[in-house]
Short mmCIF file of C-alpha atoms in Angstrom, two decimals:
data_model
loop_
_atom_site.label_atom_id
_atom_site.label_comp_id
_atom_site.label_asym_id
_atom_site.label_seq_id
_atom_site.Cartn_x
_atom_site.Cartn_y
_atom_site.Cartn_z
CA MET W 293 107.86 40.01 161.17
CA THR W 294 108.07 39.87 157.40
CA ALA W 295 105.19 39.54 154.96
CA THR W 296 105.10 37.41 151.81
CA ALA W 297 102.34 36.71 149.34
CA ASP W 298 101.11 33.13 149.15
CA ASN W 299 98.59 31.68 146.72
CA ARG W 300 97.47 29.18 149.38
CA THR W 301 96.07 32.04 151.49
CA GLY W 302 93.94 33.48 148.72
CA GLY W 303 96.45 36.20 147.95
CA GLN W 304 96.67 37.47 151.51
CA SER W 305 100.12 38.17 152.92
CA MET W 306 101.62 35.70 155.36
CA GLN W 307 103.14 37.30 158.44
CA ASN W 308 106.39 35.36 158.68
CA PRO W 309 108.68 35.25 161.75
CA ALA W 310 111.79 37.41 161.87
CA VAL W 311 114.93 36.33 160.02
CA VAL W 312 117.84 36.26 162.48
CA SER W 313 121.50 35.31 162.78
CA PRO W 314 122.60 31.67 163.39
CA ASP W 315 123.38 32.49 167.05
CA ALA W 316 119.98 34.08 167.62
CA TRP W 317 118.26 31.18 165.88
CA GLU W 318 120.10 28.66 168.09
CA ALA W 319 119.16 30.64 171.21
CA ALA W 320 115.49 30.59 170.16
CA ARG W 321 115.68 26.85 169.49
CA LYS W 322 117.12 26.16 172.94
CA GLN W 323 114.47 28.31 174.56
CA LEU W 324 111.75 26.28 172.87
CA LEU W 325 113.60 23.04 173.69
CA VAL W 326 112.96 23.64 177.39
CA LYS W 327 109.22 23.50 176.77
CA GLU W 328 109.54 20.54 174.42
CA LYS W 329 111.42 18.53 177.04
CA ALA W 330 108.79 19.41 179.61
CA GLN W 331 106.14 18.12 177.21
CA THR W 332 108.10 14.89 176.74
CA ARG W 333 108.33 14.36 180.50
CA ALA W 334 104.62 15.08 180.83
CA ARG W 335 103.87 12.54 178.09
CA ASP W 336 105.97 9.93 179.89
CA ALA W 337 104.15 10.66 183.15
CA LEU W 338 100.78 10.32 181.41
CA ALA W 339 101.83 6.97 179.93
CA ALA W 340 102.87 5.82 183.41
CA GLU W 341 99.44 6.78 184.73
CA ARG W 342 97.83 4.98 181.80
CA ARG W 343 99.67 1.79 182.78
CA ARG W 344 97.92 1.99 186.14
CA MET W 345 94.40 2.35 184.75
CA PRO W 346 91.90 -0.29 185.91
CA TRP W 347 91.02 -3.08 183.48
CA MET W 348 87.61 -4.16 182.24
CA ALA W 349 86.94 -7.87 181.73
CA VAL W 350 85.68 -8.82 178.25
CA GLU W 351 82.91 -11.34 178.81
CA LYS W 352 81.53 -11.84 175.27
CA ASN W 353 82.98 -14.27 172.77
CA TYR W 354 83.52 -12.07 169.74
CA VAL W 355 83.98 -13.66 166.32
CA PHE W 356 85.78 -12.13 163.33
CA GLU W 357 86.44 -13.31 159.82
CA GLY W 358 90.12 -13.56 158.92
CA PRO W 359 91.95 -14.59 155.74
CA ASP W 360 91.76 -18.23 156.85
CA GLY W 361 88.27 -18.26 158.33
CA LYS W 362 86.63 -17.45 161.64
CA VAL W 363 88.81 -16.23 164.53
CA SER W 364 88.05 -15.13 168.08
CA LEU W 365 89.25 -12.02 169.88
CA LEU W 366 91.65 -14.28 171.76
CA ASP W 367 93.01 -15.55 168.44
CA LEU W 368 93.88 -12.01 167.38
CA PHE W 369 96.56 -11.87 170.09
CA GLU W 370 98.48 -14.56 168.18
CA GLY W 371 99.84 -15.85 171.49
CA ARG W 372 101.04 -12.44 172.68
CA HIS W 373 99.83 -10.67 175.80
CA GLN W 374 98.82 -7.34 174.27
CA LEU W 375 96.48 -6.51 171.40
CA ILE W 376 95.73 -3.17 169.72
CA VAL W 377 92.64 -3.06 167.50
CA TYR W 378 92.01 -0.09 165.20
CA ARG W 379 88.48 0.20 163.83
CA ALA W 380 88.91 1.24 160.19
CA PHE W 381 85.88 2.25 158.15
CA TYR W 382 85.85 0.20 154.98
CA GLU W 383 82.44 -1.14 154.08
CA PRO W 384 79.32 -0.32 152.04
CA GLY W 385 78.11 3.20 152.78
CA VAL W 386 81.58 4.61 153.49
CA PHE W 387 82.79 7.27 151.07
CA GLY W 388 85.20 5.61 148.64
CA TRP W 389 83.67 2.13 148.77
CA PRO W 390 84.60 -0.25 147.27
CA ASP W 391 87.76 1.20 145.74
CA HIS W 392 88.95 2.88 148.92
CA ALA W 393 88.49 2.90 152.67
CA CYS W 394 87.64 6.11 154.54
CA ARG W 395 90.24 8.77 153.71
CA GLY W 396 91.08 9.38 157.36
CA CYS W 397 91.38 5.68 158.16
CA SER W 398 93.52 5.26 155.06
CA MET W 399 95.88 7.98 156.30
CA VAL W 400 96.18 6.08 159.57
CA ALA W 401 96.95 2.87 157.67
CA ASP W 402 99.61 4.67 155.63
CA GLN W 403 101.37 5.70 158.85
CA VAL W 404 101.53 2.30 160.54
CA ALA W 405 105.11 1.26 161.28
CA HIS W 406 106.29 -2.28 160.64
CA VAL W 407 104.41 -4.50 163.07
CA ALA W 408 107.52 -6.62 163.75
CA HIS W 409 108.67 -3.98 166.24
CA LEU W 410 105.39 -4.22 168.15
CA ASN W 411 105.49 -8.00 167.99
CA ALA W 412 108.95 -7.91 169.58
CA ARG W 413 107.34 -6.18 172.57
CA ASP W 414 104.70 -8.91 173.00
CA THR W 415 102.10 -6.80 171.18
CA SER W 416 99.84 -7.51 168.20
CA LEU W 417 98.18 -4.89 166.00
CA VAL W 418 95.00 -5.61 164.02
CA PHE W 419 92.72 -3.46 161.85
CA ALA W 420 89.02 -4.34 161.86
CA SER W 421 86.27 -3.38 159.41
CA ARG W 422 82.94 -4.72 158.19
CA ALA W 423 84.10 -5.26 154.61
CA PRO W 424 84.36 -8.88 153.40
CA GLN W 425 87.82 -10.42 153.45
CA ALA W 426 88.03 -10.52 149.66
CA GLU W 427 87.62 -6.74 149.51
CA ILE W 428 90.08 -6.19 152.36
CA ALA W 429 92.70 -8.35 150.62
CA ARG W 430 92.23 -6.44 147.38
CA LEU W 431 92.48 -3.07 149.14
CA LYS W 432 95.61 -4.04 151.08
CA ALA W 433 97.32 -5.19 147.89
CA ARG W 434 96.38 -2.01 146.08
CA MET W 435 97.51 0.32 148.87
CA GLY W 436 100.59 -1.63 149.96
CA TRP W 437 99.35 -2.32 153.49
CA SER W 438 100.48 -5.43 155.33
CA MET W 439 98.99 -5.22 158.82
CA PRO W 440 96.55 -7.98 159.88
CA TRP W 441 92.99 -6.92 159.02
CA VAL W 442 89.84 -8.78 160.03
CA THR W 443 86.13 -8.49 159.34
CA ILE W 444 83.75 -7.62 162.19
CA THR W 445 80.78 -10.01 162.24
CA ASP W 446 78.98 -9.13 165.48
CA SER W 447 78.57 -6.28 167.99
CA PHE W 448 82.29 -5.75 168.64
CA ASP W 449 82.30 -2.27 167.11
CA LYS W 450 79.21 -1.10 169.00
CA ASP W 451 80.35 -2.62 172.31
CA PHE W 452 83.72 -0.88 172.14
CA GLY W 453 82.66 2.58 170.97
CA VAL W 454 83.69 2.33 167.32
CA ASP W 455 80.45 1.65 165.47
CA GLU W 456 80.06 5.23 164.21
CA TRP W 457 83.60 6.63 164.38
CA HIS W 458 87.16 5.37 164.25
CA GLY W 459 88.98 4.45 167.45
CA THR W 460 91.76 2.33 168.90
CA ASN W 461 91.08 -0.23 171.63
CA VAL W 462 93.78 -1.96 173.68
CA PHE W 463 93.40 -5.39 175.26
CA TYR W 464 95.50 -7.58 177.54
CA ARG W 465 95.41 -11.38 177.69
CA ASP W 466 95.96 -13.24 180.93
CA GLY W 467 95.76 -16.88 179.94
CA GLU W 468 92.30 -17.33 178.42
CA ARG W 469 90.94 -14.14 179.98
CA VAL W 470 90.86 -10.89 178.00
CA PHE W 471 90.67 -7.37 179.45
CA ARG W 472 90.07 -4.00 177.86
CA THR W 473 92.76 -1.66 179.16
CA TYR W 474 92.54 1.54 177.11
CA PHE W 475 90.64 3.37 174.36
CA VAL W 476 91.48 6.44 172.30
CA ASN W 477 89.61 8.16 169.47
CA ASN W 478 89.09 11.56 167.87
CA ARG W 479 92.27 13.65 167.81
CA GLY W 480 94.01 11.27 170.17
CA ASP W 481 93.78 8.68 167.43
CA GLU W 482 95.74 10.99 165.11
CA GLN W 483 98.92 10.14 166.99
CA MET W 484 98.69 6.44 166.29
CA GLY W 485 100.83 4.69 163.71
CA GLY W 486 104.31 4.90 165.19
CA THR W 487 105.74 2.08 167.30
CA TRP W 488 106.32 4.30 170.34
CA ASN W 489 102.85 5.83 170.37
CA TYR W 490 101.29 2.39 170.13
CA LEU W 491 103.42 1.00 172.96
CA ASP W 492 102.68 4.03 175.12
CA ILE W 493 98.96 3.18 175.16
CA THR W 494 99.51 -0.44 176.17
CA PRO W 495 99.39 -1.65 179.78
CA LEU W 496 103.02 -2.83 179.63
CA GLY W 497 104.35 0.25 177.83
CA ARG W 498 107.70 0.20 176.06
CA GLN W 499 108.99 -2.29 178.66
CA GLU W 500 112.30 -0.45 179.09
CA VAL W 501 114.02 0.04 182.44
CA TRP W 502 113.66 3.82 182.54
CA GLU W 503 109.86 3.67 182.55
CA ASP W 504 107.78 4.23 185.66
CA SER W 505 105.79 0.99 185.67
CA PRO W 506 104.10 -1.02 188.43
CA ALA W 507 106.25 -3.55 190.27
CA GLY W 508 106.84 -6.80 188.42
CA TYR W 509 106.15 -5.45 184.94
CA PRO W 510 108.56 -6.75 182.26
CA GLN W 511 111.38 -4.33 181.50
CA THR W 512 114.60 -4.73 179.54
CA PRO W 513 117.62 -2.43 179.04
CA THR W 514 116.83 0.65 176.99
CA TYR W 515 117.50 0.39 173.24
CA LYS W 516 118.96 -3.12 173.49
CA TRP W 517 115.92 -4.95 172.09
CA TRP W 518 115.82 -2.83 168.92
CA ASN W 519 116.48 -4.68 165.68
CA TRP W 520 115.91 -4.63 161.94
CA HIS W 521 112.33 -5.63 161.29
CA ASP W 522 113.41 -8.78 159.45
CA SER W 523 115.91 -9.88 162.11
CA TYR W 524 113.95 -10.34 165.33
CA VAL W 525 114.42 -13.74 166.94
CA PRO W 526 112.24 -14.66 169.96
CA ASP W 527 114.15 -14.74 173.27
CA ALA W 528 117.44 -13.84 171.54
CA ALA W 529 120.10 -12.05 173.60
CA PRO W 530 120.89 -8.47 172.47
CA ASP W 531 123.52 -8.29 169.75
CA LYS W 532 126.89 -7.43 171.34
CA LYS W 533 127.82 -4.91 168.67
CA TRP W 534 124.48 -3.14 168.99
CA VAL W 535 124.95 -3.02 172.76
CA GLU W 536 128.25 -1.20 172.24
CA VAL W 537 126.77 1.19 169.70
CA SER W 538 123.70 2.00 171.79
CA ASP W 539 125.74 2.40 174.98
CA ALA W 540 128.01 4.90 173.23
CA GLY W 541 125.03 6.79 171.82
CA GLU W 542 123.30 6.93 175.18
CA ALA W 543 126.47 8.16 176.90
CA ALA W 544 126.84 10.96 174.35
CA PHE W 545 123.19 11.88 174.76
CA ARG W 546 123.48 12.00 178.56
CA ALA W 547 126.62 14.14 178.35
CA GLU W 548 124.96 16.60 175.98
CA SER W 549 121.87 16.83 178.19
CA ALA W 550 124.00 17.46 181.28
CA ASN W 551 125.77 20.34 179.56
CA GLU W 552 122.63 22.07 178.39
CA LYS W 553 121.54 25.11 180.36
CA PRO W 554 118.03 24.91 181.84
#
């Protein structure tokens, strides 16, 4: 261990790890990689278990205010089967109002990937707060956020555990019926924002063939549905060139993994 002074620690010395040769560093990286891969497999297994969680029927008719007027919970799906709703705190009484939303919720908003990738997997993402739409529109423009964002007008937040703290609820639509399928808050909510983490909490998952999903769930070849966020076309066949590129990348990845020592 080596020690260095750091102003961020109040002048106390930081006990840094050893400085080693490139070979020793690579050996240490591969040793840690074993545990990282185990964590990845465990995360995949947990997502598979999540896809088998029971569903809860949503019986109330919730109403929100959107940019164009009143909308129902069913409307928030925008015709898709899956809906993710993040309860963001932006309203009177929240620190930062009216110039800003909650700092933590704002960090979440800053991390949200382009929703086109979620939409391509039959999934909608919506933020929900109690602020009026005029304030939400102003805030989104100021902060550069583009995700759909509605105003809560009834007991939706209380009924789904997000009246006093942030949280992410997941819903599934079967025709006109809506079901609550998952909920995450506290530190689990920290992981949200990326496309993969969002899809991993949905009942259908990433919908790729490698996933362990219940029989009959939609699944397509791995990587092939990926696209630029401005180029998705509903029901379009995978681009032939991208199929070649992704096949080559996957083959190289598999070969590398096979050659790695456990």
